[in-house]
Structures are given as structure tokens and as C-alpha cells.
One Martini backbone bead per residue (centre of mass of N, CA, C, O) as a GRO file, in nm:
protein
  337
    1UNK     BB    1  -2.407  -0.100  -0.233
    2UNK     BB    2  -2.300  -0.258   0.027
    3UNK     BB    3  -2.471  -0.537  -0.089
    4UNK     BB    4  -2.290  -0.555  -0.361
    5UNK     BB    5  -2.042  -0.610  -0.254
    6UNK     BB    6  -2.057  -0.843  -0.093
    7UNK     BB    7  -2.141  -1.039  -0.327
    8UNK     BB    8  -1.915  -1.006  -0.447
    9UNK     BB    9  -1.719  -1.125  -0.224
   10UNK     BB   10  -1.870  -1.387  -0.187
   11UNK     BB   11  -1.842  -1.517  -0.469
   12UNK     BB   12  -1.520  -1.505  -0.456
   13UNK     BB   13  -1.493  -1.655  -0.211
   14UNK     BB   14  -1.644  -1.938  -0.344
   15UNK     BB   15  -1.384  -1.950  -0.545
   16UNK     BB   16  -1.147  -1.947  -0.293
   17UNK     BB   17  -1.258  -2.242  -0.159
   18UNK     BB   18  -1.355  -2.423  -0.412
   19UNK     BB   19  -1.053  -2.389  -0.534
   20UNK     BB   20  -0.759  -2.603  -0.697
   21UNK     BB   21  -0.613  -2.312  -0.817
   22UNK     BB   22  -0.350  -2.281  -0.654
   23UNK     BB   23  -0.158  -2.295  -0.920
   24UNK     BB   24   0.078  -2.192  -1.108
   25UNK     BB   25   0.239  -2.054  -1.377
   26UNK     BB   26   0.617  -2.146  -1.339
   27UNK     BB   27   0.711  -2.027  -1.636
   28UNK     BB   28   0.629  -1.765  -1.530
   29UNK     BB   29   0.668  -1.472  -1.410
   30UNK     BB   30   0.679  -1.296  -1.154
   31UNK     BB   31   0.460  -1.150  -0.996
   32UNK     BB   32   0.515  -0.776  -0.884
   33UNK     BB   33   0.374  -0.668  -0.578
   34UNK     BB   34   0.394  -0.339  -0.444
   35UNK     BB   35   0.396  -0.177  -0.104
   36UNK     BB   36   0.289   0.117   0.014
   37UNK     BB   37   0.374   0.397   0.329
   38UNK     BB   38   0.233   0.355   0.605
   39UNK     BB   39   0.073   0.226   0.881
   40UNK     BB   40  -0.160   0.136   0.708
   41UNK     BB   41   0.006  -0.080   0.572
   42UNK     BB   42   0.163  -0.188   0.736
   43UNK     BB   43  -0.060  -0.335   1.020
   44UNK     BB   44  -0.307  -0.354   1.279
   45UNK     BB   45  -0.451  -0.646   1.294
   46UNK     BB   46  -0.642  -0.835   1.473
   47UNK     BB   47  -0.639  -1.163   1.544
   48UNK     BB   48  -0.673  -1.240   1.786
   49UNK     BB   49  -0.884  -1.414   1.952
   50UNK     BB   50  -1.284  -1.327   1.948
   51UNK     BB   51  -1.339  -1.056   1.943
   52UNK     BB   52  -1.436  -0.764   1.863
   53UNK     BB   53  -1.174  -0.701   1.572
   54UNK     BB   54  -1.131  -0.945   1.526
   55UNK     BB   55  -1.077  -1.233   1.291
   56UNK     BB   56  -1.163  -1.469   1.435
   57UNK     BB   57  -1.444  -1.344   1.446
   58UNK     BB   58  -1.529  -1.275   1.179
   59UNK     BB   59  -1.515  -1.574   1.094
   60UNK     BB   60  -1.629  -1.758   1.333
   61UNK     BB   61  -1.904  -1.568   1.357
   62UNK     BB   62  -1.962  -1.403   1.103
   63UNK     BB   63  -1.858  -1.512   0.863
   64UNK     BB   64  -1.596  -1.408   0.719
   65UNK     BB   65  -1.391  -1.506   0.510
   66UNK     BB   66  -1.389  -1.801   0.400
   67UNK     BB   67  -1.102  -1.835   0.257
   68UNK     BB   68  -0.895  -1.828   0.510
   69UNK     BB   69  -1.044  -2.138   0.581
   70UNK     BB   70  -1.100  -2.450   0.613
   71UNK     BB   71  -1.268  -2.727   0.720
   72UNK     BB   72  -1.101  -2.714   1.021
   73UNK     BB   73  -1.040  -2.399   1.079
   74UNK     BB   74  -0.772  -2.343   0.938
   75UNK     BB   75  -0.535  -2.147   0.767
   76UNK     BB   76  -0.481  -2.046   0.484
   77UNK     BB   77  -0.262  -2.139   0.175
   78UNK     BB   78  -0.107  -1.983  -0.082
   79UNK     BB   79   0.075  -2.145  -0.338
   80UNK     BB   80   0.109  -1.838  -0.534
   81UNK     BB   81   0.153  -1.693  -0.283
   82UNK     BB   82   0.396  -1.424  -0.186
   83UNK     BB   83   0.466  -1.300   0.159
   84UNK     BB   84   0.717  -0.983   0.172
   85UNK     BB   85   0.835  -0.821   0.432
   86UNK     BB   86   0.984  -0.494   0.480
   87UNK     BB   87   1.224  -0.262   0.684
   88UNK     BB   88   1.476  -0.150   0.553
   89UNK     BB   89   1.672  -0.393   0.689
   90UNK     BB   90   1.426  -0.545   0.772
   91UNK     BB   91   1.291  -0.863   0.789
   92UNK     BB   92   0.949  -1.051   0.846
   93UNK     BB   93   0.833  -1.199   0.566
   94UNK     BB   94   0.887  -1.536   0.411
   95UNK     BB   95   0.566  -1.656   0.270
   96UNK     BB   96   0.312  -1.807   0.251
   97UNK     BB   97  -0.010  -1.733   0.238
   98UNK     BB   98  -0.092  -1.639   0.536
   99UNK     BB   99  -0.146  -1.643   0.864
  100UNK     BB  100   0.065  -1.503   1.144
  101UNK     BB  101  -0.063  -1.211   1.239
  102UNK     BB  102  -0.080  -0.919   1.169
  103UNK     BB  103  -0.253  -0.716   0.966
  104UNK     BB  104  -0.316  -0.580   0.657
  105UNK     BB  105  -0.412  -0.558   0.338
  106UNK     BB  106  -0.236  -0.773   0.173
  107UNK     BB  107  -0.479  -0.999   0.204
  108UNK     BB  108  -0.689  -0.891   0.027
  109UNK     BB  109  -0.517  -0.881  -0.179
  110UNK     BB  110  -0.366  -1.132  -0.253
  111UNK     BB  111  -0.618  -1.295  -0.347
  112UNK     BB  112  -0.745  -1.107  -0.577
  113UNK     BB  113  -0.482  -1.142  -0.735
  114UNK     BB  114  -0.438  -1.430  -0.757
  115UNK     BB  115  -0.670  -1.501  -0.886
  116UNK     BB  116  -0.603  -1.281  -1.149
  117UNK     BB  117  -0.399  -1.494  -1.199
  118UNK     BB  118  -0.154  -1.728  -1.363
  119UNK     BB  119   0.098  -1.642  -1.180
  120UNK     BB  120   0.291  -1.565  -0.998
  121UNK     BB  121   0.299  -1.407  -0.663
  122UNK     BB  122   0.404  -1.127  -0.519
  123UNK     BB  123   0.384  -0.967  -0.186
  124UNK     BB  124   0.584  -0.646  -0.166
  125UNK     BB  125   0.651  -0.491   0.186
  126UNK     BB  126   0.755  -0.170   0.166
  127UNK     BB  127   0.751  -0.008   0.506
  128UNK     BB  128   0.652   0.295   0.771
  129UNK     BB  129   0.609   0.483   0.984
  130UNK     BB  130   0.570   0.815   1.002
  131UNK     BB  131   0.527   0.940   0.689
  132UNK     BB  132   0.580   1.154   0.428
  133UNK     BB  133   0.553   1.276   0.101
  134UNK     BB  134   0.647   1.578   0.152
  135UNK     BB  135   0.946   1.419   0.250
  136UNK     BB  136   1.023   1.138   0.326
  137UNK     BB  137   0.896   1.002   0.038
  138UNK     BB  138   0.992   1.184  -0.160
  139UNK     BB  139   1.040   1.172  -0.533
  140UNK     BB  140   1.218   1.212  -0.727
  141UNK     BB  141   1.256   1.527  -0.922
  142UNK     BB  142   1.161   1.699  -0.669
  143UNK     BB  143   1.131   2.002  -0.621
  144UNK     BB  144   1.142   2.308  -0.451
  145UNK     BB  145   0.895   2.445  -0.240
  146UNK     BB  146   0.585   2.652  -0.196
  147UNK     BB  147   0.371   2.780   0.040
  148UNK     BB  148   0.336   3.044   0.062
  149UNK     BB  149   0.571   3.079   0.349
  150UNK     BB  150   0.633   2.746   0.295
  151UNK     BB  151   0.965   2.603   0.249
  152UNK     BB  152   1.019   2.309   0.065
  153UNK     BB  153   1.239   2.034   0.036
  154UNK     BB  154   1.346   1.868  -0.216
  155UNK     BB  155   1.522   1.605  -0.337
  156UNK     BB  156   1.800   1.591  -0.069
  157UNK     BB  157   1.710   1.784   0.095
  158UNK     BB  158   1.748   2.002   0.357
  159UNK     BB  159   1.852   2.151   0.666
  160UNK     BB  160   2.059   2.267   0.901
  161UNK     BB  161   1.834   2.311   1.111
  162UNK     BB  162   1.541   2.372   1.344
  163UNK     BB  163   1.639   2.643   1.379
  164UNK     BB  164   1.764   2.667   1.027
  165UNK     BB  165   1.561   2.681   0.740
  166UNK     BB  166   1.791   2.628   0.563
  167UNK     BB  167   1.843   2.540   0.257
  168UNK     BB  168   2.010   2.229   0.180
  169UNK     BB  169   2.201   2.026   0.043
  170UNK     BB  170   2.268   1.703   0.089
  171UNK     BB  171   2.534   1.598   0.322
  172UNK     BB  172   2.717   1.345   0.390
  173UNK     BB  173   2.858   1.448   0.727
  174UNK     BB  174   2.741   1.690   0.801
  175UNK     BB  175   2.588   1.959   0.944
  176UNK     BB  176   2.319   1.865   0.822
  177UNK     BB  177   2.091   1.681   0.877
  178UNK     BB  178   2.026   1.332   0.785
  179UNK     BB  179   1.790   1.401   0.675
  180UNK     BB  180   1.624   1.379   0.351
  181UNK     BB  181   1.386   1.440   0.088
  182UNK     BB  182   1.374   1.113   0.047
  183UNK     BB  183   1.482   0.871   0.253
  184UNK     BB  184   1.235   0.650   0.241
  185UNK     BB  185   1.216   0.620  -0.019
  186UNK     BB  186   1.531   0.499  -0.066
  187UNK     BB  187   1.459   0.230   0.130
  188UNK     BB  188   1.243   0.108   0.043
  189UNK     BB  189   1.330   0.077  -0.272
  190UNK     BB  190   1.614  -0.092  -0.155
  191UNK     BB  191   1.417  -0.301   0.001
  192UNK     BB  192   1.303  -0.418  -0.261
  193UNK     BB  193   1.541  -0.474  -0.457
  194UNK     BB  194   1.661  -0.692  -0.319
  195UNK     BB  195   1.520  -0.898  -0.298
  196UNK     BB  196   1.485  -0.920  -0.605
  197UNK     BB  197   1.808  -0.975  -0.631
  198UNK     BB  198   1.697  -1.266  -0.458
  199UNK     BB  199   1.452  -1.449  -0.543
  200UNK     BB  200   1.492  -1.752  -0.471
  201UNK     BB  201   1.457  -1.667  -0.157
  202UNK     BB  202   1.171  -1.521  -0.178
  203UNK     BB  203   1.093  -1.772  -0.449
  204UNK     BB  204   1.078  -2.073  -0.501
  205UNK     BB  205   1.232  -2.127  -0.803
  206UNK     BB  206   1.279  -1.858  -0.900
  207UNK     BB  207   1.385  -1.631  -1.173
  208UNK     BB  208   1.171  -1.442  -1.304
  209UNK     BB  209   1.031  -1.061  -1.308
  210UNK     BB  210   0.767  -0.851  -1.259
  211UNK     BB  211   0.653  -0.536  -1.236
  212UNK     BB  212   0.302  -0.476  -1.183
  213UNK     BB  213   0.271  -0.332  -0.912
  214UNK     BB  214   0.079  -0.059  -0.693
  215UNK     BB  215   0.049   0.034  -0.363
  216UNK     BB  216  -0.143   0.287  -0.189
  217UNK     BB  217  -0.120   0.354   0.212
  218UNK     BB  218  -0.126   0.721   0.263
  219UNK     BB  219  -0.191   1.073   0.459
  220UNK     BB  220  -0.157   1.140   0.773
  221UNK     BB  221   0.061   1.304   0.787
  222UNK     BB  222   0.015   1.554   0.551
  223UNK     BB  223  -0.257   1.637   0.728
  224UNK     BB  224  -0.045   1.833   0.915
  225UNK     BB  225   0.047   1.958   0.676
  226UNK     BB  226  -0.049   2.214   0.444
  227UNK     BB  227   0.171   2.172   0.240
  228UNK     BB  228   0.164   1.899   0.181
  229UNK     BB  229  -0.136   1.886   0.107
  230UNK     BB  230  -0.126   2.075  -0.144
  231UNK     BB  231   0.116   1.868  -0.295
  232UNK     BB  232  -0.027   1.550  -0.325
  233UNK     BB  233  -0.110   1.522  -0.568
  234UNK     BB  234   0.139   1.575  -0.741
  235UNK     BB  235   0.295   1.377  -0.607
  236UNK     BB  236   0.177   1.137  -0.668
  237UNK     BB  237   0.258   1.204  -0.975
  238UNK     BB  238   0.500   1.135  -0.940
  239UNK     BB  239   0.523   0.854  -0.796
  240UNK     BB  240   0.458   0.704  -1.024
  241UNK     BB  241   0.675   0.764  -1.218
  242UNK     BB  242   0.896   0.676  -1.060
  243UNK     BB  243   0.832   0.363  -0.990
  244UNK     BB  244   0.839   0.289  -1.313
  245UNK     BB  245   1.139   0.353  -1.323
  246UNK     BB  246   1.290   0.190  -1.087
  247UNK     BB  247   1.127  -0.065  -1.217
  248UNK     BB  248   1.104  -0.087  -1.531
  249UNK     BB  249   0.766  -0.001  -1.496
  250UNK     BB  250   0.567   0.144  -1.721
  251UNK     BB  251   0.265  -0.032  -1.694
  252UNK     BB  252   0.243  -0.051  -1.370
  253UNK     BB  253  -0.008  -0.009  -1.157
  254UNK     BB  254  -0.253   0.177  -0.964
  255UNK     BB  255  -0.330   0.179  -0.627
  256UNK     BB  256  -0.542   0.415  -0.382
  257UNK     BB  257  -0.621   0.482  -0.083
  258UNK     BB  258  -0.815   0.612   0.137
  259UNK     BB  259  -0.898   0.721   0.413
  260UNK     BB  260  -1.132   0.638   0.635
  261UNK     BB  261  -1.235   0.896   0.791
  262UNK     BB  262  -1.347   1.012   0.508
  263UNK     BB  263  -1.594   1.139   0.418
  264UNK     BB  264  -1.714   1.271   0.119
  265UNK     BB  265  -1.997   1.448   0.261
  266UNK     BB  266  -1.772   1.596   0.528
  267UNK     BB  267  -1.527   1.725   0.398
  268UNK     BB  268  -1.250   1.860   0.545
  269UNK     BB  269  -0.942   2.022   0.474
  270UNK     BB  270  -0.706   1.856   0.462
  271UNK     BB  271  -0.839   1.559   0.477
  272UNK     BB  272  -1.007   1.699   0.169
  273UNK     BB  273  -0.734   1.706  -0.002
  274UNK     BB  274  -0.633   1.404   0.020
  275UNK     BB  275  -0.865   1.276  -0.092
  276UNK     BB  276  -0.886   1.438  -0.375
  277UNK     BB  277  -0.651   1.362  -0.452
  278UNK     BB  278  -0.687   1.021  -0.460
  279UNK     BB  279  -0.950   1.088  -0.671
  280UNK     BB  280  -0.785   1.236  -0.909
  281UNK     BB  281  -0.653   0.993  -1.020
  282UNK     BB  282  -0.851   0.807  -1.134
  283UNK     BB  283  -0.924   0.699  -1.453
  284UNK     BB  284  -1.201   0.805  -1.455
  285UNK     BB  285  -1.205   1.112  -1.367
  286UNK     BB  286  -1.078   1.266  -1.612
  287UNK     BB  287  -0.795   1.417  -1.504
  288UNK     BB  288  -0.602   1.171  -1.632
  289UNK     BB  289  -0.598   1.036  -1.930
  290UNK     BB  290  -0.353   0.808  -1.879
  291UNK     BB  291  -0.486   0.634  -1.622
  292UNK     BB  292  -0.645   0.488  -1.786
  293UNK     BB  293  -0.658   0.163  -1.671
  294UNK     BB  294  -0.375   0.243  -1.443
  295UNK     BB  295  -0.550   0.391  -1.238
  296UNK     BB  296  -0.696   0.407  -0.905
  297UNK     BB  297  -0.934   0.420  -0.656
  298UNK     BB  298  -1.033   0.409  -0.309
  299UNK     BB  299  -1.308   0.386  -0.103
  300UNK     BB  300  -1.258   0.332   0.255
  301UNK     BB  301  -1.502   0.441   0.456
  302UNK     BB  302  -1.700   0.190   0.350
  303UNK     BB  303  -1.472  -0.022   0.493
  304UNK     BB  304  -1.478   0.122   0.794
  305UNK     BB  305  -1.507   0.034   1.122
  306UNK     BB  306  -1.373   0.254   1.268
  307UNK     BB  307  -1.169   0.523   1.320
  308UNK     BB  308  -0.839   0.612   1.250
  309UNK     BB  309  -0.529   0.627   1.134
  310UNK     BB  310  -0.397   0.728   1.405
  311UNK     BB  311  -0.533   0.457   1.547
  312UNK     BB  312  -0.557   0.201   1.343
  313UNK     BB  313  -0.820   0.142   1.369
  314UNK     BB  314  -0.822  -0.028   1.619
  315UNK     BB  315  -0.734  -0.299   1.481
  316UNK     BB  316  -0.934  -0.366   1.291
  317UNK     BB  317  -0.962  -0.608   1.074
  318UNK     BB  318  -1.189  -0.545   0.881
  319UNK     BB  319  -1.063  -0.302   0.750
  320UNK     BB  320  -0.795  -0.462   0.625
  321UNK     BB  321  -0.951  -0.632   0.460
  322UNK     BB  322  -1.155  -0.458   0.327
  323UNK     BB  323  -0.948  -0.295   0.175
  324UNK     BB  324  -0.795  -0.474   0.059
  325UNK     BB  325  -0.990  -0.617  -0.122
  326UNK     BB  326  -1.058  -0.337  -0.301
  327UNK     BB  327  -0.762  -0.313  -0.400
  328UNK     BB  328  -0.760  -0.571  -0.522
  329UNK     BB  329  -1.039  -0.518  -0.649
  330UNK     BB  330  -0.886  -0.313  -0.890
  331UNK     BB  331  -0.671  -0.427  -0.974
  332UNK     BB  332  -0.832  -0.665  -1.141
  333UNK     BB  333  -0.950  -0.468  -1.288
  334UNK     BB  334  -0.702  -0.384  -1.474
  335UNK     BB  335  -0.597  -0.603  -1.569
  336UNK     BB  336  -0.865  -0.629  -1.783
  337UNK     BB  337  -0.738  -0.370  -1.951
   0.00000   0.00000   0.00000
């Protein structure tokens, strides 16, 4: 299996290398694939180096992502991609694809949804690390819940103090804690509109854009909270419907990515409740047959070079590219449904 993976993608390869059709129809609205998560979406993929884990080392010695660098050796630039990172309020990245810093999954997104339009593409990453589905993330209209003897607070919902866990809507100026349920979810999404609302800034030349898909790879803190993993399935489906809601985009894909560090034949705990979540939504799994066709997962174990979430997966390139990529193919498979 992971013998024909690597052949479709050094095909992929073979055409993004020898093809001069990086330029998109100008004419078409800017197609826009947001990114989001946590830690795992952020990025941390060390490029620089030559040793082993390093990008550097993958393309120049192992010979990998061939697509990536030019004739001289040079990191490739694709003029139809444009790769925009924001956090909070805070903008990171507004530049054409191409090697720049560490990496996440963008850049094998990125490659593989490029080649599979011909309209402009935009890659927009609104996330930060350490958050959770089941509160910091949680997504508009997700009420109040319980699990066991644990009571978590609905969306805008928080608690009056850590010693007091009385649920209370969230008042800003109050005396209640200033965080509250899903306040990651509305900066994430407030900083992904921002962009879109100058979209000339963020895409020269560029008037009109659709959001086309999400991406979504996170679950590393809600496996530490009992609640938030027994309720993550739940959640991911609140969250694709708010997604397709405040950006105006009933039609638009979502993929999800699995944790690395979790194998599916020896899954278990939480861990392997969160697992099952993300490919329970899976439009092929038949457990939601609206998401036929709209909805993918994708198995990371088999793409991740080693190490956990939790730890960055050693920040090894190879993961973030692998994962990149599934993703990318993943997305690239609906957009053909």
C-alpha cells in the first residue's frame, strides 16, 4: 500500500515538476482552502539543515518532493498559489508558495489543490497551538453538556472562576474568567475574514473569491480531557456545518486529518475515541451519507515519520509534508465528485 502511495505522488510529482502550467484563469474567482487546528496545523517542519528530519535533507539527499526545488536547486515559487498565515491579529505569511521558514501541511496542500484547479488558489491558515474542540474551539450554536459528572460550558459560555465551576454566560467586563467556549473559533474565523474582506491585499489583482474547502488537523488536547474526546465526533459535525455557514459556503469540502502518533490496529483511550471520531465523518464510511462526496479523512500514521503530536512530531519535515500531501489528495479527490 504505502509502495502505490509513494508512486501516485511521485507521478503528482512528475507533473509539477515538468509542467509550465502554473498560471491560473485570472478570470475565475480566487478558489480559498482554509486551514485550521492546532499545533499540528501551526507547523513545525525544520527546513534548514542538511541531517536527517530536515526538508533540506528529504529533497537534496533522499531525493523527495522533487517538485519543490528548480533545475539549480532553488526552492520552487508557484505563481497560482498564494499561502497566507494569520494568528489572532497577528499576519505571518502573505506570499506566493514557495520554502520560506518551517513548515506545516500547507505546502503539500497546497501543491496537490493547485494542480487540481485552474483558478487562482489561495492557502489561508488561521490557527494557534493549545487548543481544544470540546471549549476553546467549540463552534457557534453547540449547547451546554455533560458527560458523566462533567459539565462543560456551551459556545460563549465559561465558568465564574477556576475554583467555581458554575457555568455562566460569558459577559464581557464580568467577574467571569474572560476566556469563554469557542472564543479560538471566533478569532480564528475573524482573522480568516479579515484577509478575505482585502482580498487585493492578500491576492494581487484579485477581485472576487469562493471558499472552497476546510482542512482541519487537531485533536492532540481534547485526548487529554475525558469530555471534551467522548464529545469530539459531535463536535466536528457542529463544526463543518458553522464553517459552510459564516463563510456563505454550503458546498465546500472539508478534510480531516487523523493524529500521527495513533495506529489504527492498537488505537485506545482517548486517543483512539478521537481517532474514530475523524473517520467516522469520512463520506465513504456510510455513517453520514450526506458527506458523500464532501467530507474525507485521511489515516496519518502511515504518513508520519515518528514521534506525537504532543512533541511536534520531532518537527521532522517528512510528516508535515506527508500529511501535506494526503491531505491535498484527499481534497483533490472531492473536488472530482
Amino acid at each position: 500500500m504505502k509502495v502505490l502511495r509513494n508512486m501516485a505522488y511521485l507521478l503528482v510529482a512528475i507533473v509539477l515538476t515538468s509542467s509550465s502550467l502554473w498560471a491560473a484563469d485570472s478570470s475565475k474567482p480566487v478558489q480559498v482552502y482554509i486551514l485550521l487546528g492546532q499545533s499540528n496545523m501551526l507547523g513545525f517542519g525544520k527546513t534548514k539543515g542538511e541531517g536527517e528530519g530536515t526538508l533540506g535533507h528529504a529533497v537534496k539527499t533522499k531525493k523527495l518532493y522533487p517538485y519543490l526545488v528548480d533545475a539549480a536547486g532553488n526552492w520552487t515559487t508557484r505563481d497560482d498559489v498564494r499561502f497566507v498565515r494569520v494568528m489572532n491579529e497577528k499576519q505571518f505569511n502573505n506570499e506566493w508558495m514557495t520554502i520560506s521558514g518551517n513548515i506545516g501541511p500547507e505546502i503539500g496542500i497546497g501543491h496537490f489543490v493547485g494542480e487540481a484547479e485552474d483558478a487562482p488558489v489561495m492557502i489561508l491558515k488561521s490557527c494557534i497551538g493549545n487548543r481544544s474542540l470540546g471549549w476553546d474551539l467549540l463552534p457557534p450554536g453547540s449547547p451546554r453538556y455533560k458527560v458523566g459528572d462533567v459539565e462543560c460550558p456551551g459556545y460563549k459560555e465559561t465558568v465564574k472562576s477556576k475554583k467555581d465551576k458554575t457555568i455562566v454566560p460569558f459577559v464581557a467586563g464580568g467577574d467571569c474568567l474572560q476566556w469563554y467556549a469557542g472564543k479560538q473559533y471566533d478569532s480564528d474565523i475573524a482573522a480568516a475574514k479579515k484577509v478575505l474582506a482585502n482580498l487585493g491585499e492578500y491576492y494581487p489583482g484579485a477581485t472576487k473569491y469562493e471558499v472552497a474547502g476546510f482542512f482541519w488537523w487537531q485533536g492532540d488536547k481534547d485526548f487529554r480531557n475525558s469530555a471534551h474526546a467522548a464529545k469530539y465526533e459531535e463536535n466536528l459535525i457542529n463544526l463543518i456545518a458553522a464553517l459552510r455557514k459564516d463563510f456563505d459556503a454550503p458546498n465546500a469540502k472539508f478534510v480531516a486529518a487523523t493524529l500521527g502518533q495513533t495506529d489504527k490496529a492498537t488505537k485506545s483511550g482517548t486517543l483512539g475515541t478521537i481517532f474514530d471520531a475523524i473517520m467516522a465523518i469520512d463520506g465513504e464510511s456510510g455513517k453520514y451519507p450526506a458527506h458523500k462526496g464532501k467530507v474525507a479523512s485521511v489515516y496519518s500514521h502511515p504518513l508520519s515519520k515518528g514521534g506525537s503530536s504532543s512533541g511536534h512530531y520531532s518537527k521532522h519535515a517528512e510528516t508535515y509534508m506527508n500529511v501535506g500531501e494526503g491531505m491535498g489528495k484527499a481534497m483533490a479527490d472531492l473536488l472530482k465528485k
